Short mmCIF file of C-alpha atoms in Angstrom, two decimals:
data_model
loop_
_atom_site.label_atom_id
_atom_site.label_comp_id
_atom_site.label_asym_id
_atom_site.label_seq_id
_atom_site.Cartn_x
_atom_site.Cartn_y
_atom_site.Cartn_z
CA UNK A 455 -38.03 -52.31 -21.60
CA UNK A 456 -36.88 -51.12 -24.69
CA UNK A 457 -38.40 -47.19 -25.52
CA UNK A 458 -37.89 -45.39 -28.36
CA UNK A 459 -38.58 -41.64 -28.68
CA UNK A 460 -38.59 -39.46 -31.97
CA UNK A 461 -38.42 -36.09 -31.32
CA UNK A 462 -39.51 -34.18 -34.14
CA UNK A 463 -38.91 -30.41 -34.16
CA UNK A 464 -39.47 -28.17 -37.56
CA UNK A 465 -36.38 -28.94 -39.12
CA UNK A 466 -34.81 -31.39 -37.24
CA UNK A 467 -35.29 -34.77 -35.92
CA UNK A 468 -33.59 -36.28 -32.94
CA UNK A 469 -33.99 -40.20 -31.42
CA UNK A 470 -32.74 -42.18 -28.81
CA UNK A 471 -33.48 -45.78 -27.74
CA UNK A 472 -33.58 -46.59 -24.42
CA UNK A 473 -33.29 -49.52 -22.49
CA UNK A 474 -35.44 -48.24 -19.22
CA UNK A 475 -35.06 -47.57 -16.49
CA UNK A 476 -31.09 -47.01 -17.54
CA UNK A 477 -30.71 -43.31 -18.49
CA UNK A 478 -27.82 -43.80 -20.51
CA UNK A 479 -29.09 -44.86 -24.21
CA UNK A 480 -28.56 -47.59 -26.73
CA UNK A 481 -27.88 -45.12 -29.06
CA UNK A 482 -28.77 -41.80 -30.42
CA UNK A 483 -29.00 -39.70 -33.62
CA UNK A 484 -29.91 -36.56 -35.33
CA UNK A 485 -31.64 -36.12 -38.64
CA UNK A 486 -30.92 -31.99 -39.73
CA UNK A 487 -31.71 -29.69 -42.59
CA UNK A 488 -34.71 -32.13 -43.40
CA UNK A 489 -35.98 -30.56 -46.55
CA UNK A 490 -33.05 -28.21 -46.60
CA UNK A 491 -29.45 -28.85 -49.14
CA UNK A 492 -27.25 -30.22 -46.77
CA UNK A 493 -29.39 -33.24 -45.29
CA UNK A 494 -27.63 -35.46 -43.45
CA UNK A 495 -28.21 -37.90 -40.38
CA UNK A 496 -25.47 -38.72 -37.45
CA UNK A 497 -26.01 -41.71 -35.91
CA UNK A 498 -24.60 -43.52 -32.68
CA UNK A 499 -24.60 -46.82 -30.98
CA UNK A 500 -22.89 -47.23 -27.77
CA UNK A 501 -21.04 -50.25 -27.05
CA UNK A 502 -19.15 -50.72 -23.73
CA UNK A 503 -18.50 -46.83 -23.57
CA UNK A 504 -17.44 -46.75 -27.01
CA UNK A 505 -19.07 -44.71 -29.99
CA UNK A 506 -19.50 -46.21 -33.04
CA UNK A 507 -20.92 -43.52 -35.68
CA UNK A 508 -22.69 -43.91 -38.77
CA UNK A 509 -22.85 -40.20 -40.83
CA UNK A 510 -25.35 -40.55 -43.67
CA UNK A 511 -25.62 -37.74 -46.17
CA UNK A 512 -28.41 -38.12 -48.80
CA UNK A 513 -30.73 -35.80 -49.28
CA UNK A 514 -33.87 -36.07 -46.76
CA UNK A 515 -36.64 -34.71 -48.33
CA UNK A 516 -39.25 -34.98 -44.98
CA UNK A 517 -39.94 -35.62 -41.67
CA UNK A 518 -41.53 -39.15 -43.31
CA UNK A 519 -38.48 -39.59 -44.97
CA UNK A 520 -35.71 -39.01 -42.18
CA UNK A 521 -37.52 -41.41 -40.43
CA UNK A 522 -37.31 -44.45 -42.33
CA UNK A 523 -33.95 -43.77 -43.19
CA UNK A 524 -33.69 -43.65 -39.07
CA UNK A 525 -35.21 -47.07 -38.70
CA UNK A 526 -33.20 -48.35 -41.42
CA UNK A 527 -30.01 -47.42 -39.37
CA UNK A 528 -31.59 -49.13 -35.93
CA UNK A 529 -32.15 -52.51 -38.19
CA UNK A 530 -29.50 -53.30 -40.34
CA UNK A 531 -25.74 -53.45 -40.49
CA UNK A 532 -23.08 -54.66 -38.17
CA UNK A 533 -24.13 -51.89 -35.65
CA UNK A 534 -27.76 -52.57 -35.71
CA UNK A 535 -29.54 -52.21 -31.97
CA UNK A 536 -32.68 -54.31 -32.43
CA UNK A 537 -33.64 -57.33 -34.33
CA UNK A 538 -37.13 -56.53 -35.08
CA UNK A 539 -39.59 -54.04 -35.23
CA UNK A 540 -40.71 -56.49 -32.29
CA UNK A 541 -38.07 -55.56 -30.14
CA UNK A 542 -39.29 -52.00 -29.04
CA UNK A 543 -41.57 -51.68 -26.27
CA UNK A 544 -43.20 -48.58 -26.63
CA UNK A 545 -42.52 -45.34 -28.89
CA UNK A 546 -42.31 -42.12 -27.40
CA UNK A 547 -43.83 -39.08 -29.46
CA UNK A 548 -42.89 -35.44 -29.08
CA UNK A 549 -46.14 -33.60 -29.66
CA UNK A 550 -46.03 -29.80 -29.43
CA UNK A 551 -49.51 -28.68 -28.84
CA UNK A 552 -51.91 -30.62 -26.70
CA UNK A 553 -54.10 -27.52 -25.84
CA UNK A 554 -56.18 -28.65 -22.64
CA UNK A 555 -57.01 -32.17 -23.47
CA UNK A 556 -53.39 -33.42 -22.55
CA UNK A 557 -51.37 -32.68 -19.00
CA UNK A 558 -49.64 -36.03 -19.25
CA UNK A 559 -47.96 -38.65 -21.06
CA UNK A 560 -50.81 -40.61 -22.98
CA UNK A 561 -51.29 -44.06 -24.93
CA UNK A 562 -52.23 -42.73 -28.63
CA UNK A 563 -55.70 -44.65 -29.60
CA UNK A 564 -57.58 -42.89 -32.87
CA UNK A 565 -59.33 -40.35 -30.49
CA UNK A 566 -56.18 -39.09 -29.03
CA UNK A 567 -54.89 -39.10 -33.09
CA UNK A 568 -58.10 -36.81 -33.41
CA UNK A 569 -57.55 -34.42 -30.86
CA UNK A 570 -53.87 -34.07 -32.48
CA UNK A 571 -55.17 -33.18 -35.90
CA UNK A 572 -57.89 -30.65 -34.32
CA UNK A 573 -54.50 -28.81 -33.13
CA UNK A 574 -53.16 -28.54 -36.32
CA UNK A 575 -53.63 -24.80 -36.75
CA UNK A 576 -51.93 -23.94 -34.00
CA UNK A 577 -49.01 -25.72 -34.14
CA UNK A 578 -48.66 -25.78 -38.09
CA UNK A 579 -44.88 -26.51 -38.48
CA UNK A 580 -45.19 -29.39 -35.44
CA UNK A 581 -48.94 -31.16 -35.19
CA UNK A 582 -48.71 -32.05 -38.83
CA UNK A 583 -45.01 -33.34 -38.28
CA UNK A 584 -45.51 -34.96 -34.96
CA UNK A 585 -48.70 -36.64 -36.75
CA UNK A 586 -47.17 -38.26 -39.87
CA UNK A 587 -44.26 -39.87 -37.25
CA UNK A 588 -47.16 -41.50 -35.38
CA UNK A 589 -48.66 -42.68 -38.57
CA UNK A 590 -45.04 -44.02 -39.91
CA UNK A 591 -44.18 -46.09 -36.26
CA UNK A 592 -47.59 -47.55 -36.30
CA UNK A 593 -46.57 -49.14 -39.28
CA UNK A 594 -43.06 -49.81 -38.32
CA UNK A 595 -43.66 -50.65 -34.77
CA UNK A 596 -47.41 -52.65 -35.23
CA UNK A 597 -47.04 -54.08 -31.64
CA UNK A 598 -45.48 -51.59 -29.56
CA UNK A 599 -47.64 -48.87 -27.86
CA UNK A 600 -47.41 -45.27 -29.35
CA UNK A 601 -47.06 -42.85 -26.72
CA UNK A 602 -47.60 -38.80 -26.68
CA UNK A 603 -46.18 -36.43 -24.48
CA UNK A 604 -47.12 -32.87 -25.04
CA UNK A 605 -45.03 -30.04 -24.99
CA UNK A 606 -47.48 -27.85 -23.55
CA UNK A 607 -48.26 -30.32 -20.16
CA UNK A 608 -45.81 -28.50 -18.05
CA UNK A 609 -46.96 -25.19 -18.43
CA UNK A 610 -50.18 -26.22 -16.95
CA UNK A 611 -49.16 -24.72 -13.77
CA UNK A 612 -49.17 -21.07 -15.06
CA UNK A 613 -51.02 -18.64 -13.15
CA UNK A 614 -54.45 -17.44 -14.75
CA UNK A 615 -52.49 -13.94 -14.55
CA UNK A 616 -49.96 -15.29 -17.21
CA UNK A 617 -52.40 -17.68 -19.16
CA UNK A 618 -55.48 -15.80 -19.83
CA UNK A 619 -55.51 -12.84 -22.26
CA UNK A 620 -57.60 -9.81 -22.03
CA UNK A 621 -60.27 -10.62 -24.37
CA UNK A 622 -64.00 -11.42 -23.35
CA UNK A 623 -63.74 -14.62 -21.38
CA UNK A 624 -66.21 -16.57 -23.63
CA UNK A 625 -63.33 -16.66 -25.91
CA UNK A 626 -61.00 -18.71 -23.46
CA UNK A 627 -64.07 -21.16 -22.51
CA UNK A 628 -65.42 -21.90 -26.02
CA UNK A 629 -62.72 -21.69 -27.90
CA UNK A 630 -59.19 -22.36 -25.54
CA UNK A 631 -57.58 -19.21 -26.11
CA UNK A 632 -55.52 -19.06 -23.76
CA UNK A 633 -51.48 -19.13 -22.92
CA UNK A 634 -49.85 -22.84 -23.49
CA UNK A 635 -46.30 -22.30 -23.70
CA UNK A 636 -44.57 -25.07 -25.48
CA UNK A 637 -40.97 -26.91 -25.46
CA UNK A 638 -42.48 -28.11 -22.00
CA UNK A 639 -40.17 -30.81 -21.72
CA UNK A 640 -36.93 -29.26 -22.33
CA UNK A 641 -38.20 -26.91 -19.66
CA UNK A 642 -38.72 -29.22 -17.50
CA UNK A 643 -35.64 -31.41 -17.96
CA UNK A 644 -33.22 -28.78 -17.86
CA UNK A 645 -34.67 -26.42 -14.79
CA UNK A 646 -34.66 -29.89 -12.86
CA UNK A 647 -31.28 -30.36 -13.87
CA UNK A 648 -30.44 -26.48 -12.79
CA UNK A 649 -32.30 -27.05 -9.09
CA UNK A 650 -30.22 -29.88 -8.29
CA UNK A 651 -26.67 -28.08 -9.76
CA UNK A 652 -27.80 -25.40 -7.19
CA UNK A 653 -29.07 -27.39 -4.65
CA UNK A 654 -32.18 -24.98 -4.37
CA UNK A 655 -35.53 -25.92 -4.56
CA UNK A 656 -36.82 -22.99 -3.92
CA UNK A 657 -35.23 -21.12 -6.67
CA UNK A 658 -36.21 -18.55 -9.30
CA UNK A 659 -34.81 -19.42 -12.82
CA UNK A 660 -35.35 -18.34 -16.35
CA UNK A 661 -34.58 -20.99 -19.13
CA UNK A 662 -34.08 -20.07 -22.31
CA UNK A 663 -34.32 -22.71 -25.14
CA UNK A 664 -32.51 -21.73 -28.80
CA UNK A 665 -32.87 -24.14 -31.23
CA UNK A 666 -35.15 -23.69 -34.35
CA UNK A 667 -37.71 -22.79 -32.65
CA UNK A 668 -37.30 -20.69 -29.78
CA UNK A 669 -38.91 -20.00 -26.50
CA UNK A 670 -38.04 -19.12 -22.57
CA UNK A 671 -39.87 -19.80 -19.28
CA UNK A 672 -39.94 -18.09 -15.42
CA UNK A 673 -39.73 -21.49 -13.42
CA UNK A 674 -40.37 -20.82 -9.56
CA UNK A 675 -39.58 -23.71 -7.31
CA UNK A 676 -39.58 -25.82 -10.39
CA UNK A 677 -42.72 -24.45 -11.37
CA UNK A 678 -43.16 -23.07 -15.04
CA UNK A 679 -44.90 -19.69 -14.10
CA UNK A 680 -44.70 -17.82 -17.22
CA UNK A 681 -43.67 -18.82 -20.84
CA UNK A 682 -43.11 -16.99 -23.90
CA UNK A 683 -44.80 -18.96 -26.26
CA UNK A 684 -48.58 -18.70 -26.12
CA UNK A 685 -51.12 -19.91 -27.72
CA UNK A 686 -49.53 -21.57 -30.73
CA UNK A 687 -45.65 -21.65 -30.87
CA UNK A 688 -45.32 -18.25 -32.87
CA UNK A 689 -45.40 -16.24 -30.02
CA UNK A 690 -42.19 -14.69 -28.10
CA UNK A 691 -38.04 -15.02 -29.26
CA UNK A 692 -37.13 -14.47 -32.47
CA UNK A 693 -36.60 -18.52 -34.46
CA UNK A 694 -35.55 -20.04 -37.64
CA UNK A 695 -38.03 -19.34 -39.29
CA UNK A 696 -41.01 -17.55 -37.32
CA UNK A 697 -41.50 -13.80 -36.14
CA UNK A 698 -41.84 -14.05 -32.62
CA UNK A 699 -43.82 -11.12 -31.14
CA UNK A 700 -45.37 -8.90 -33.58
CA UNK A 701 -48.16 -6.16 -33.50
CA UNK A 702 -51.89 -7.64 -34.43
CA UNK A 703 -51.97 -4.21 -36.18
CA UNK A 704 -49.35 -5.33 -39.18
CA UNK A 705 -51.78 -8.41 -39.79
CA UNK A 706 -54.72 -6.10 -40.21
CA UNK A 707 -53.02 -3.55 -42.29
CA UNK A 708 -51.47 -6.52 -44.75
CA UNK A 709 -55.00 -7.89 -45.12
CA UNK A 710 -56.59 -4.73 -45.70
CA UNK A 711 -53.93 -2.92 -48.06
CA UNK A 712 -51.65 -5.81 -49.49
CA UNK A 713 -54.41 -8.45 -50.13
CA UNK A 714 -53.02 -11.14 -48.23
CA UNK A 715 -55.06 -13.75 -47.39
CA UNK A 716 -55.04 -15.98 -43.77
CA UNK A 717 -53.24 -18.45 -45.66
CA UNK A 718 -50.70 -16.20 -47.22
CA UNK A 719 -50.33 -14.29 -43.67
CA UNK A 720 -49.65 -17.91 -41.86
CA UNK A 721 -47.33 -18.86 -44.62
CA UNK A 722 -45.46 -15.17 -43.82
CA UNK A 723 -45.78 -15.20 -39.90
CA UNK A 724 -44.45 -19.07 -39.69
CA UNK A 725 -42.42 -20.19 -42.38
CA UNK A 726 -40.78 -16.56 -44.10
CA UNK A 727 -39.66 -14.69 -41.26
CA UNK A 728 -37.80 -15.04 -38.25
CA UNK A 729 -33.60 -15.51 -39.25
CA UNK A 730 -34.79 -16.40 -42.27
CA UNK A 731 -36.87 -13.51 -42.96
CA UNK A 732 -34.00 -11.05 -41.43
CA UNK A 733 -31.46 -13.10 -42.53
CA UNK A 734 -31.39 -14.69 -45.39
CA UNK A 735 -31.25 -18.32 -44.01
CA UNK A 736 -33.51 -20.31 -41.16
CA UNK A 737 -30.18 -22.08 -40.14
CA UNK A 738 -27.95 -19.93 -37.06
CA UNK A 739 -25.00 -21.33 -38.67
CA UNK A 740 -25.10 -19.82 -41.94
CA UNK A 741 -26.18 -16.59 -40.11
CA UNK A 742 -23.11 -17.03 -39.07
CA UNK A 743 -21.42 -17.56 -42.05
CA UNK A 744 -22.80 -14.88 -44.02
CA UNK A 745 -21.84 -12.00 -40.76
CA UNK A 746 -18.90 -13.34 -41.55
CA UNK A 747 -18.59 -12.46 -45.09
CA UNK A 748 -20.20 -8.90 -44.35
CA UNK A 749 -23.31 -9.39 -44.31
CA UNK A 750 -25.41 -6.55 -42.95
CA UNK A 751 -28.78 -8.60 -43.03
CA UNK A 752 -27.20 -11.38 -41.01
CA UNK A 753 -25.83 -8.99 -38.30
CA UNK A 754 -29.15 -7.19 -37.56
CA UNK A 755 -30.52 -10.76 -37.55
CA UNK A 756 -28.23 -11.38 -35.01
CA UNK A 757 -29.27 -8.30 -33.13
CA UNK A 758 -33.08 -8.69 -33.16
CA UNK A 759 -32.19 -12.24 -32.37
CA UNK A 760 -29.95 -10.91 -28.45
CA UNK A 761 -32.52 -7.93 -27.88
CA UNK A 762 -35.62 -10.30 -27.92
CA UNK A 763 -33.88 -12.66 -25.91
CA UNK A 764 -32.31 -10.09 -23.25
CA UNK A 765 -36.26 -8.49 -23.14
CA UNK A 766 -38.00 -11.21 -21.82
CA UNK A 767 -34.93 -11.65 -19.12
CA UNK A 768 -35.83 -8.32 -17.96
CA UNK A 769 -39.57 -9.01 -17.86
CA UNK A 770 -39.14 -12.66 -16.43
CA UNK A 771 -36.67 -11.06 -13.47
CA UNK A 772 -39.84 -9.12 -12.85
CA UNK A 773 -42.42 -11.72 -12.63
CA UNK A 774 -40.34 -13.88 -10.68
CA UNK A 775 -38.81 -10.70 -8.42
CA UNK A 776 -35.16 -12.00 -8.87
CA UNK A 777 -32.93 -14.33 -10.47
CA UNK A 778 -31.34 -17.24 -9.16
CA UNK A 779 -30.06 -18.41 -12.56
CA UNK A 780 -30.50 -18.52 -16.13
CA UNK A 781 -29.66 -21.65 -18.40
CA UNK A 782 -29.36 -21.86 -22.02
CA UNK A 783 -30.05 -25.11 -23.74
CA UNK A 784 -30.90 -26.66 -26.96
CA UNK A 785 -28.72 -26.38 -30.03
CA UNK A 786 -28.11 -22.40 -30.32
CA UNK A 787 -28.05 -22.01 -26.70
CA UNK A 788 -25.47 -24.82 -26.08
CA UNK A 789 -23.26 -24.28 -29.48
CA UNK A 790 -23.02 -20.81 -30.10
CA UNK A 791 -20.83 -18.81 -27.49
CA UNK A 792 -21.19 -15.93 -29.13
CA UNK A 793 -25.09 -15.58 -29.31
CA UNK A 794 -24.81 -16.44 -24.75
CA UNK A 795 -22.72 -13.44 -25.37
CA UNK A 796 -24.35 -10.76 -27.13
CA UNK A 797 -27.23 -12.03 -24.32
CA UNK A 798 -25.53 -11.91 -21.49
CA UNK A 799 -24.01 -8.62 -22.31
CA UNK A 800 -25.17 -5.17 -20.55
CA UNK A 801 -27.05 -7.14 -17.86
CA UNK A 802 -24.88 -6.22 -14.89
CA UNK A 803 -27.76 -4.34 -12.92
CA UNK A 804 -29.62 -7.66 -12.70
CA UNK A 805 -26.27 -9.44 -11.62
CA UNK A 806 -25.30 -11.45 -14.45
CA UNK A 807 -21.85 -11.25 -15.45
CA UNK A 808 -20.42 -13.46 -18.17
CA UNK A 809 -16.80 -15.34 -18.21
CA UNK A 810 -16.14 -14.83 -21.56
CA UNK A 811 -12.91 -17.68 -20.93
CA UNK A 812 -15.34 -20.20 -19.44
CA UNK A 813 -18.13 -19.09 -21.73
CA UNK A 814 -15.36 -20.87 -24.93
CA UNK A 815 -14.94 -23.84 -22.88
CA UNK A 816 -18.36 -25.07 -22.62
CA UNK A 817 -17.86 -29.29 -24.03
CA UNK A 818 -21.40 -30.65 -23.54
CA UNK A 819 -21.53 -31.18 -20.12
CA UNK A 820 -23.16 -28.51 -17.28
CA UNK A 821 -21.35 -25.88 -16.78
CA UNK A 822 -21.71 -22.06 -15.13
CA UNK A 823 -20.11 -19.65 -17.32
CA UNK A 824 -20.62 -17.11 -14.83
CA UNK A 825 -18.02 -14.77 -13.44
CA UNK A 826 -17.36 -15.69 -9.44
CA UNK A 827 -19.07 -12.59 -7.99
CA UNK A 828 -21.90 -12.79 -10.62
CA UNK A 829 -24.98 -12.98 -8.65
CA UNK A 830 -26.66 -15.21 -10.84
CA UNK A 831 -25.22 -18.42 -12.12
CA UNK A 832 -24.93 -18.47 -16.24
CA UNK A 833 -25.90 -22.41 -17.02
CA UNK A 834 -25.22 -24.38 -20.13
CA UNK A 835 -26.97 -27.16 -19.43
CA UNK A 836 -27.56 -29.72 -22.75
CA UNK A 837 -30.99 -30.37 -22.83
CA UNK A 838 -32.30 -34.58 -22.77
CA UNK A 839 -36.03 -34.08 -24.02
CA UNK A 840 -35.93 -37.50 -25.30
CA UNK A 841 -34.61 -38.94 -21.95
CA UNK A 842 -37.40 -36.93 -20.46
CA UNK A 843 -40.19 -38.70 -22.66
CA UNK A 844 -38.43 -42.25 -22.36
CA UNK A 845 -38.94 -41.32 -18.61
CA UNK A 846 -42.56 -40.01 -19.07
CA UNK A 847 -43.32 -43.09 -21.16
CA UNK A 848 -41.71 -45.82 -18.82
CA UNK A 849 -43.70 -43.99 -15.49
CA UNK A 850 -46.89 -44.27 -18.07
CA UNK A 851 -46.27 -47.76 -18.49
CA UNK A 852 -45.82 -48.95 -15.39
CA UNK A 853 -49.42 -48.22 -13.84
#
């Protein structure tokens, strides 16, 4: 059964094809900097353990865009993977909010579409995305079924001490306020992969996804428990482009004595601050580039970036009343060694202690970066969300 999952994050977009149940896929790609100079997509087709990579550089001016230049790439040419748009089984969607109408993988019909657009608001750098992919393989793949799976489903186990906020409670049961947590399936995927590296089940691990958007979760016997994200992915770390954590007060002070409207406040909150806001640019990588030219902007980006990070460690160490192990995933927490660094650093009363030697040596594969008498592990583990939908998707199926 041929699956193919787009996985569309605010910037980015990442697919594999799948030929299920194999985990290994048919091939793979990226589409980055959508809508930023510097566009380009990799993409790669495995052949009898052998990569064969297309790079494409144009510019790609939307999610909309990246993706038929995507389907372009699985179609046509001497490495093309399917023959037809007839070929794919099913299409796995990557939907970030699914508030409390979703706790599972679920075949897209125009109500589900509905519920998706009704979420809009509080996912308004993903819903919209998420949407417009759905709308483009419904057209590209007319006979295959279109398939969600939500990023908040596996934070559904959170404790009504970690999901509810303290606000009257006619607010949580007309309206859903309430605690989602999001990136649910990178969660998920890489805690699993964690509990079986430690052969622990009953373990206490914090997970800390760094990518564009940025979140972390307290996962007790593979359980999500708590999850810094809340009710709309704004909430929490420091990200590409979003705040993270802020005071309600600066809101109501910037409506009352700046003018700003809701729409100029969800423009500020989502799309001007974060790295970009701080530092000049949404992208880690030229962060990087401009601390290295002196940049004093970029390095107390860089800063707010660790403390935020090493803060929730501290709380989530807490909640779960020790630490087993912590795992960094997605592209800044598998890529940059010096950001697992400036994290790791200073945390010796909780027991982590960081190999800085093993911490350079990390290739893509799991690894602890962890000194030997550290008593928690440090994990790299690359995250597989799209592996982890396929999977969702082929389980879905099968019923």
């Amino acid at each position: 059964m041929n699956i193919l999952v787009i996985n569309s994050g605010s910037s980015s977009l990442k697919y594999q094809l799948f030929q299920m149940p194999s985990k290994s896929p048919v091939c793979s790609g990226l589409a980055e900097r959508i809508g930023i100079d510097g566009s380009f997509i990799k993409h790669t087709v495995y052949i009898k353990g052998e990569k064969h990579i297309t790079e494409q550089t144009s510019f790609i001016a939307n999610h909309s865009d990246g993706l038929k230049q995507i389907l372009q790439l699985l179609t046509v040419g001497e490495f093309a993977v399917i023959a037809s748009p007839d070929d794919i089984a099913a299409v796995g969607h990557r939907v970030v909010h699914g508030g409390e109408h979703f706790s599972g993988a679920t075949v897209i019909d125009n109500e589900v579409k509905a519920q998706i657009k009704k979420l809009f608001s509080l996912a308004p750098l993903h819903n919209p995305v998420n949407y417009k992919c759905i709308e483009v393989a419904e057209e590209t793949f007319p006979s295959a079924k279109q398939i969600a799976v939500f990023d908040t489903a596996f934070h559904q186990s959170l404790p009504a001490e970690a999901y509810r906020y303290a606000i009257p409670e006619s607010y949580y049961k007309e309206h859903g306020i309430r605690v989602y947590g999001f990136h649910g399936t990178s969660h998920k995927y890489v805690s699993e992969q964690a509990i079986a590296y430690l052969n622990k089940p009953e373990s206490k691990i914090i997970t800390i996804h760094l990518g564009n958007g940025c979140s972390m979760a307290a996962i007790k016997n593979g359980k999500s428990i708590d999850a810094s994200m809340g009710f709309g992915p704004l909430s929490g770390l420091i990200m590409g482009t979003r705040s993270g954590d802020i005071d309600p007060s600066v809101i109501f002070h910037l409506m009352e004595h700046a003018g700003f409207t809701l729409e100029q406040l969800g423009a500020l909150l989502n799309k001007q601050s974060g790295l970009l806001g701080v530092g000049g640019s949404s992208d880690m990588r030229d962060i990087r580039k401009l601390l290295g030219e002196g940049n004093d902007s970029a390095k107390l980006a860089l800063e707010l970036y660790a403390y935020r990070i090493k803060k929730f460690i501290g709380a989530y160490a807490a909640v779960l009343n020790g630490i087993d192990a912590i795992v960094f995933t997605a592209g800044v927490g598998e890529n940059d060694t010096a950001m697992r660094q400036a994290v790791c650093k200073d945390l010796s009363y909780l027991g982590i202690s960081m190999d800085d030697d093993k911490n350079l040596k990390y290739k893509g594969e799991i690894l602890a970066i962890n000194e030997p008498d550290s008593r928690v592990k440090i994990l790299v583990i690359p995250t597989n969300e799209e592996y982890e939908i396929s999977s969702q998707c082929f389980e879905l199926l099968k019923v």
